[in-house]
């Protein structure tokens, strides 16, 4: 198993680096409803929070940010909302490329993109291509993503290799499965944030979050600003990550202040 508390470079104190933050951006609909606005107004307002969080990641030298934008279960929403979400995704992809280039951000979309319109798929590929050489921050957008889908697609690839005779079942272990998951080349998330008050994972990065520190806030996503992001990072800095060891064995983790 990969042990991530190995002190390699990252944001925060060297003893508690933050290399990868994963966020469930929840609460857009309620934010809009509270204002008597249609739900999609909340989704649009949420885009501003994405920019704010990226700003903090850039300032803090965080290498990877994974944002849950649309789950494999979100197709169950009213058709109108789904279609407005797709429109927003399309326009955001187009509108944000310039900003990503200016800030050295590489975009990657994770999830089953085959369900998207051809136009959207094309725009995703274009945005990924245009930003591919950037090295500052890897921005992963999870769209039509499900943690179970991710594990299933990895299993399918391995089964195909077994069928072809290039892999023996005995060779299948945790690291081989992990290497076929969507963000195989990235460290597992150090910090998972969910806004909007719900305390669940909703089929996000199930495998990858095995040892991730979880942070829940009732703040709705469109209200999540730089200060809220820093608050989450500070909370994380007070955690002691043990990865199965005893507290005494782990050096560097601070005792949380209660
Ligand atoms: C999260 O906000 C955005 C998506 C799921 C696309 P919601 O739309 O789930 O907002 P609430 O939870 O209904 O307030
Ligand atoms: C999770 O939010 C998915 C995204 C934020 C994209 P949901 O609002 O869909 O989650 P549930 O249905 O409340 O678990
Ligand atoms: Mg929600």
Tab-separated table of C-alpha atoms and ligand atoms in Angstrom:
chain	number	residue	atom	x	y	z
A	1	UNK	CA	0.000	0.000	0.000
A	2	UNK	CA	1.155	3.508	-0.679
A	3	UNK	CA	1.765	5.467	2.434
A	4	UNK	CA	1.294	9.102	1.629
A	5	UNK	CA	2.493	10.708	4.848
A	6	UNK	CA	6.032	10.562	3.559
A	7	UNK	CA	6.958	14.190	3.934
A	8	UNK	CA	7.367	14.982	0.240
A	9	UNK	CA	6.903	18.565	-0.841
A	10	UNK	CA	3.431	20.051	-0.746
A	11	UNK	CA	1.418	22.840	0.767
A	12	UNK	CA	1.147	23.494	4.474
A	13	UNK	CA	3.738	22.425	6.999
A	14	UNK	CA	6.272	19.944	5.637
A	15	UNK	CA	5.069	17.422	8.195
A	16	UNK	CA	1.523	17.629	6.881
A	17	UNK	CA	1.726	18.269	3.140
A	18	UNK	CA	-1.429	18.859	1.116
A	19	UNK	CA	-0.794	17.594	-2.357
A	20	UNK	CA	-4.294	16.699	-3.425
A	21	UNK	CA	-7.631	18.189	-2.363
A	22	UNK	CA	-10.933	16.659	-3.494
A	23	UNK	CA	-14.179	18.597	-3.142
A	24	UNK	CA	-17.869	17.724	-3.389
A	25	UNK	CA	-19.303	21.074	-4.381
A	26	UNK	CA	-22.755	20.695	-2.888
A	27	UNK	CA	-25.530	23.130	-2.034
A	28	UNK	CA	-25.965	25.115	-5.248
A	29	UNK	CA	-29.659	24.320	-5.526
A	30	UNK	CA	-30.451	25.309	-1.949
A	31	UNK	CA	-28.422	28.497	-2.296
A	32	UNK	CA	-30.571	29.512	-5.258
A	33	UNK	CA	-33.841	28.395	-3.670
A	34	UNK	CA	-33.087	30.491	-0.573
A	35	UNK	CA	-32.950	33.508	-2.866
A	36	UNK	CA	-36.071	32.627	-4.814
A	37	UNK	CA	-33.933	31.896	-7.870
A	38	UNK	CA	-34.014	28.883	-10.193
A	39	UNK	CA	-31.566	26.108	-9.221
A	40	UNK	CA	-29.324	26.738	-12.201
A	41	UNK	CA	-28.579	30.224	-10.826
A	42	UNK	CA	-26.883	28.390	-7.955
A	43	UNK	CA	-24.846	26.285	-10.348
A	44	UNK	CA	-23.735	29.424	-12.152
A	45	UNK	CA	-22.818	31.115	-8.872
A	46	UNK	CA	-20.834	27.995	-7.963
A	47	UNK	CA	-18.430	28.688	-10.795
A	48	UNK	CA	-17.147	31.718	-8.906
A	49	UNK	CA	-16.376	29.480	-5.920
A	50	UNK	CA	-14.385	27.209	-8.222
A	51	UNK	CA	-12.250	30.193	-9.223
A	52	UNK	CA	-11.756	31.202	-5.574
A	53	UNK	CA	-10.703	27.733	-4.497
A	54	UNK	CA	-8.293	27.460	-7.425
A	55	UNK	CA	-6.765	30.761	-6.352
A	56	UNK	CA	-6.001	29.365	-2.892
A	57	UNK	CA	-4.612	26.146	-4.368
A	58	UNK	CA	-2.255	28.166	-6.570
A	59	UNK	CA	-1.153	30.298	-3.630
A	60	UNK	CA	-0.580	27.247	-1.446
A	61	UNK	CA	1.238	25.215	-4.074
A	62	UNK	CA	-1.303	22.388	-4.005
A	63	UNK	CA	-0.556	20.081	-6.934
A	64	UNK	CA	-3.949	18.499	-7.573
A	65	UNK	CA	-7.530	19.668	-7.127
A	66	UNK	CA	-10.376	17.289	-7.949
A	67	UNK	CA	-13.869	18.761	-8.134
A	68	UNK	CA	-17.046	16.692	-8.268
A	69	UNK	CA	-19.139	18.490	-10.866
A	70	UNK	CA	-21.643	15.838	-11.961
A	71	UNK	CA	-22.099	12.366	-10.542
A	72	UNK	CA	-23.125	9.254	-12.420
A	73	UNK	CA	-26.361	9.497	-10.406
A	74	UNK	CA	-27.084	13.138	-11.285
A	75	UNK	CA	-28.720	12.012	-14.564
A	76	UNK	CA	-31.699	11.192	-12.324
A	77	UNK	CA	-32.425	14.911	-11.941
A	78	UNK	CA	-35.102	16.690	-13.958
A	79	UNK	CA	-34.166	16.802	-17.656
A	80	UNK	CA	-34.178	20.585	-17.661
A	81	UNK	CA	-31.638	20.819	-14.824
A	82	UNK	CA	-29.382	18.223	-16.436
A	83	UNK	CA	-29.442	20.041	-19.725
A	84	UNK	CA	-28.683	23.403	-18.096
A	85	UNK	CA	-25.786	21.791	-16.234
A	86	UNK	CA	-24.418	20.480	-19.534
A	87	UNK	CA	-24.735	23.958	-21.054
A	88	UNK	CA	-22.860	25.430	-18.111
A	89	UNK	CA	-20.125	22.826	-18.407
A	90	UNK	CA	-19.796	23.593	-22.097
A	91	UNK	CA	-19.559	27.344	-21.641
A	92	UNK	CA	-17.256	27.089	-18.614
A	93	UNK	CA	-14.857	24.871	-20.558
A	94	UNK	CA	-14.669	27.440	-23.309
A	95	UNK	CA	-14.531	30.466	-21.052
A	96	UNK	CA	-11.955	29.167	-18.586
A	97	UNK	CA	-9.230	27.898	-20.920
A	98	UNK	CA	-7.633	31.342	-21.166
A	99	UNK	CA	-7.585	31.652	-17.393
A	100	UNK	CA	-6.093	28.167	-17.080
A	101	UNK	CA	-3.352	29.014	-19.547
A	102	UNK	CA	-2.562	32.228	-17.684
A	103	UNK	CA	-2.313	30.365	-14.391
A	104	UNK	CA	-0.397	27.301	-15.636
A	105	UNK	CA	-3.327	24.966	-14.897
A	106	UNK	CA	-3.704	21.589	-16.608
A	107	UNK	CA	-7.229	20.307	-17.023
A	108	UNK	CA	-8.271	16.685	-16.899
A	109	UNK	CA	-11.827	15.413	-16.921
A	110	UNK	CA	-12.417	12.117	-15.128
A	111	UNK	CA	-15.552	10.015	-15.531
A	112	UNK	CA	-17.408	8.294	-18.334
A	113	UNK	CA	-17.474	11.013	-20.968
A	114	UNK	CA	-19.026	8.742	-23.595
A	115	UNK	CA	-22.472	9.725	-22.265
A	116	UNK	CA	-21.910	13.392	-23.157
A	117	UNK	CA	-22.882	15.020	-26.433
A	118	UNK	CA	-20.294	14.904	-29.175
A	119	UNK	CA	-19.896	18.662	-28.925
A	120	UNK	CA	-19.173	18.508	-25.202
A	121	UNK	CA	-16.768	15.602	-25.641
A	122	UNK	CA	-14.943	17.578	-28.319
A	123	UNK	CA	-14.674	20.619	-26.108
A	124	UNK	CA	-13.351	18.554	-23.212
A	125	UNK	CA	-10.657	17.075	-25.444
A	126	UNK	CA	-9.764	20.523	-26.800
A	127	UNK	CA	-9.437	22.034	-23.330
A	128	UNK	CA	-7.309	19.106	-22.162
A	129	UNK	CA	-5.081	19.380	-25.234
A	130	UNK	CA	-4.658	23.120	-24.934
A	131	UNK	CA	-3.632	22.940	-21.289
A	132	UNK	CA	-1.663	19.699	-21.383
A	133	UNK	CA	1.790	21.255	-21.025
A	134	UNK	CA	0.853	23.328	-17.973
A	135	UNK	CA	2.491	22.242	-14.760
A	136	UNK	CA	1.253	24.483	-11.967
A	137	UNK	CA	-1.954	22.796	-10.829
A	138	UNK	CA	-3.728	19.733	-12.135
A	139	UNK	CA	-7.439	20.500	-12.113
A	140	UNK	CA	-9.461	17.309	-12.335
A	141	UNK	CA	-13.146	17.729	-13.007
A	142	UNK	CA	-15.185	14.654	-12.146
A	143	UNK	CA	-18.069	14.583	-14.602
A	144	UNK	CA	-20.386	11.612	-15.013
A	145	UNK	CA	-18.059	10.148	-12.437
A	146	UNK	CA	-18.839	7.475	-9.883
A	147	UNK	CA	-16.398	5.757	-7.550
A	148	UNK	CA	-18.021	2.413	-8.296
A	149	UNK	CA	-17.804	3.067	-12.024
A	150	UNK	CA	-14.103	3.841	-11.594
A	151	UNK	CA	-13.391	0.564	-9.800
A	152	UNK	CA	-15.537	-1.371	-12.283
A	153	UNK	CA	-13.764	0.095	-15.316
A	154	UNK	CA	-10.383	-0.762	-13.779
A	155	UNK	CA	-11.591	-4.337	-13.133
A	156	UNK	CA	-12.799	-4.595	-16.728
A	157	UNK	CA	-9.389	-3.548	-18.097
A	158	UNK	CA	-7.662	-6.138	-15.923
A	159	UNK	CA	-10.118	-8.844	-17.009
A	160	UNK	CA	-9.336	-8.018	-20.635
A	161	UNK	CA	-5.626	-8.454	-19.930
A	162	UNK	CA	-6.296	-11.813	-18.277
A	163	UNK	CA	-8.374	-12.854	-21.276
A	164	UNK	CA	-5.550	-11.821	-23.637
A	165	UNK	CA	-3.111	-13.866	-21.595
A	166	UNK	CA	-0.950	-10.862	-20.647
A	167	UNK	CA	-1.945	-10.979	-16.976
A	168	UNK	CA	-2.308	-13.822	-14.486
A	169	UNK	CA	-5.079	-13.509	-11.860
A	170	UNK	CA	-2.446	-13.957	-9.139
A	171	UNK	CA	-0.852	-10.690	-10.277
A	172	UNK	CA	-3.962	-8.692	-9.411
A	173	UNK	CA	-3.252	-6.766	-6.243
A	174	UNK	CA	-4.117	-3.377	-4.757
A	175	UNK	CA	-1.432	-1.461	-6.577
A	176	UNK	CA	-2.379	-2.979	-9.938
A	177	UNK	CA	-6.029	-2.024	-9.453
A	178	UNK	CA	-4.995	1.450	-8.282
A	179	UNK	CA	-2.860	1.902	-11.385
A	180	UNK	CA	-5.933	1.430	-13.598
A	181	UNK	CA	-8.131	3.965	-11.800
A	182	UNK	CA	-8.896	7.413	-13.192
A	183	UNK	CA	-6.273	9.413	-11.323
A	184	UNK	CA	-3.644	6.682	-11.123
A	185	UNK	CA	-0.753	9.077	-11.605
A	186	UNK	CA	-1.828	11.328	-8.723
A	187	UNK	CA	-1.395	10.815	-4.987
A	188	UNK	CA	-4.597	9.909	-3.167
A	189	UNK	CA	-6.459	12.970	-1.845
A	190	UNK	CA	-5.057	14.234	1.449
A	191	UNK	CA	-8.146	16.282	2.159
A	192	UNK	CA	-11.757	15.718	1.142
A	193	UNK	CA	-14.132	18.673	1.539
A	194	UNK	CA	-17.909	18.514	1.225
A	195	UNK	CA	-19.941	21.696	1.383
A	196	UNK	CA	-23.710	21.889	1.807
A	197	UNK	CA	-24.075	20.099	5.113
A	198	UNK	CA	-24.517	16.479	4.011
A	199	UNK	CA	-22.108	14.024	5.567
A	200	UNK	CA	-21.710	11.423	2.881
A	201	UNK	CA	-19.349	10.527	0.065
A	202	UNK	CA	-22.062	10.148	-2.618
A	203	UNK	CA	-19.987	7.748	-4.733
A	204	UNK	CA	-17.029	10.133	-5.168
A	205	UNK	CA	-13.454	8.791	-5.067
A	206	UNK	CA	-14.252	5.642	-3.091
A	207	UNK	CA	-11.001	3.749	-3.515
A	208	UNK	CA	-8.774	6.818	-3.440
A	209	UNK	CA	-10.277	8.216	-0.218
A	210	UNK	CA	-9.442	5.165	1.922
A	211	UNK	CA	-7.148	7.272	4.130
A	212	UNK	CA	-8.218	10.781	3.199
A	213	UNK	CA	-9.051	13.290	5.938
A	214	UNK	CA	-12.727	14.212	5.698
A	215	UNK	CA	-14.001	17.752	6.249
A	216	UNK	CA	-17.672	18.688	6.175
A	217	UNK	CA	-19.087	22.188	6.279
A	218	UNK	CA	-22.677	23.400	6.212
A	219	UNK	CA	-21.653	26.351	4.045
A	220	UNK	CA	-23.300	26.105	0.635
A	221	UNK	CA	-20.916	25.852	-2.310
A	222	UNK	CA	-21.640	29.317	-3.814
A	223	UNK	CA	-20.746	30.805	-0.392
A	224	UNK	CA	-17.464	28.896	-0.168
A	225	UNK	CA	-14.720	31.505	-0.472
A	226	UNK	CA	-10.972	31.822	0.060
A	227	UNK	CA	-11.378	32.120	3.840
A	228	UNK	CA	-13.548	28.999	3.961
A	229	UNK	CA	-10.947	27.102	1.944
A	230	UNK	CA	-8.186	28.269	4.276
A	231	UNK	CA	-10.295	27.212	7.245
A	232	UNK	CA	-10.520	23.707	5.794
A	233	UNK	CA	-6.769	23.615	5.175
A	234	UNK	CA	-6.119	24.771	8.749
A	235	UNK	CA	-8.386	22.088	10.097
A	236	UNK	CA	-6.457	19.538	8.061
A	237	UNK	CA	-3.158	20.861	9.439
A	238	UNK	CA	-4.329	19.877	12.909
A	239	UNK	CA	-5.070	16.264	11.987
A	240	UNK	CA	-2.741	13.436	12.782
A	241	UNK	CA	-2.571	10.944	9.930
A	242	UNK	CA	-1.649	7.557	11.250
A	243	UNK	CA	-2.204	5.113	8.374
A	244	UNK	CA	-2.678	2.301	10.859
A	245	UNK	CA	0.239	3.189	13.116
A	246	UNK	CA	-0.027	4.423	16.676
A	247	UNK	CA	0.081	8.123	17.430
A	248	UNK	CA	3.465	7.733	19.097
A	249	UNK	CA	4.921	6.163	15.955
A	250	UNK	CA	3.852	9.052	13.773
A	251	UNK	CA	6.070	12.066	13.853
A	252	UNK	CA	5.012	15.561	12.876
A	253	UNK	CA	1.203	15.388	13.079
A	254	UNK	CA	-0.050	18.028	15.452
A	255	UNK	CA	-2.569	17.327	18.175
A	256	UNK	CA	-5.836	18.971	17.139
A	257	UNK	CA	-6.866	21.865	19.323
A	258	UNK	CA	-10.346	21.294	20.682
B	1	LIG	C1	-24.296	20.379	-6.303
B	1	LIG	O1	-25.329	21.165	-5.848
B	1	LIG	C2	-24.114	20.487	-7.782
B	1	LIG	C3	-24.456	19.279	-8.538
B	1	LIG	C4	-24.830	18.149	-8.025
B	1	LIG	C5	-24.366	19.372	-9.966
B	1	LIG	P1	-26.809	20.610	-5.779
B	1	LIG	O2	-27.478	20.891	-7.067
B	1	LIG	O3	-26.815	19.180	-5.375
B	1	LIG	O4	-27.417	21.503	-4.640
B	1	LIG	P2	-28.447	21.054	-3.511
B	1	LIG	O5	-27.811	19.919	-2.765
B	1	LIG	O6	-29.697	20.623	-4.212
B	1	LIG	O7	-28.620	22.272	-2.685
B	2	LIG	C1	-22.924	15.018	-5.152
B	2	LIG	O1	-23.964	15.891	-4.837
B	2	LIG	C2	-22.483	15.213	-6.553
B	2	LIG	C3	-21.944	16.534	-6.887
B	2	LIG	C4	-21.716	17.539	-6.098
B	2	LIG	C5	-21.608	16.676	-8.258
B	2	LIG	P1	-25.477	15.403	-4.814
B	2	LIG	O2	-26.269	16.558	-4.335
B	2	LIG	O3	-25.856	14.829	-6.125
B	2	LIG	O4	-25.433	14.236	-3.736
B	2	LIG	P2	-26.606	13.525	-2.951
B	2	LIG	O5	-27.607	13.052	-3.964
B	2	LIG	O6	-27.213	14.545	-2.022
B	2	LIG	O7	-25.944	12.419	-2.198
B	3	LIG	MG1	-26.868	18.254	-3.546
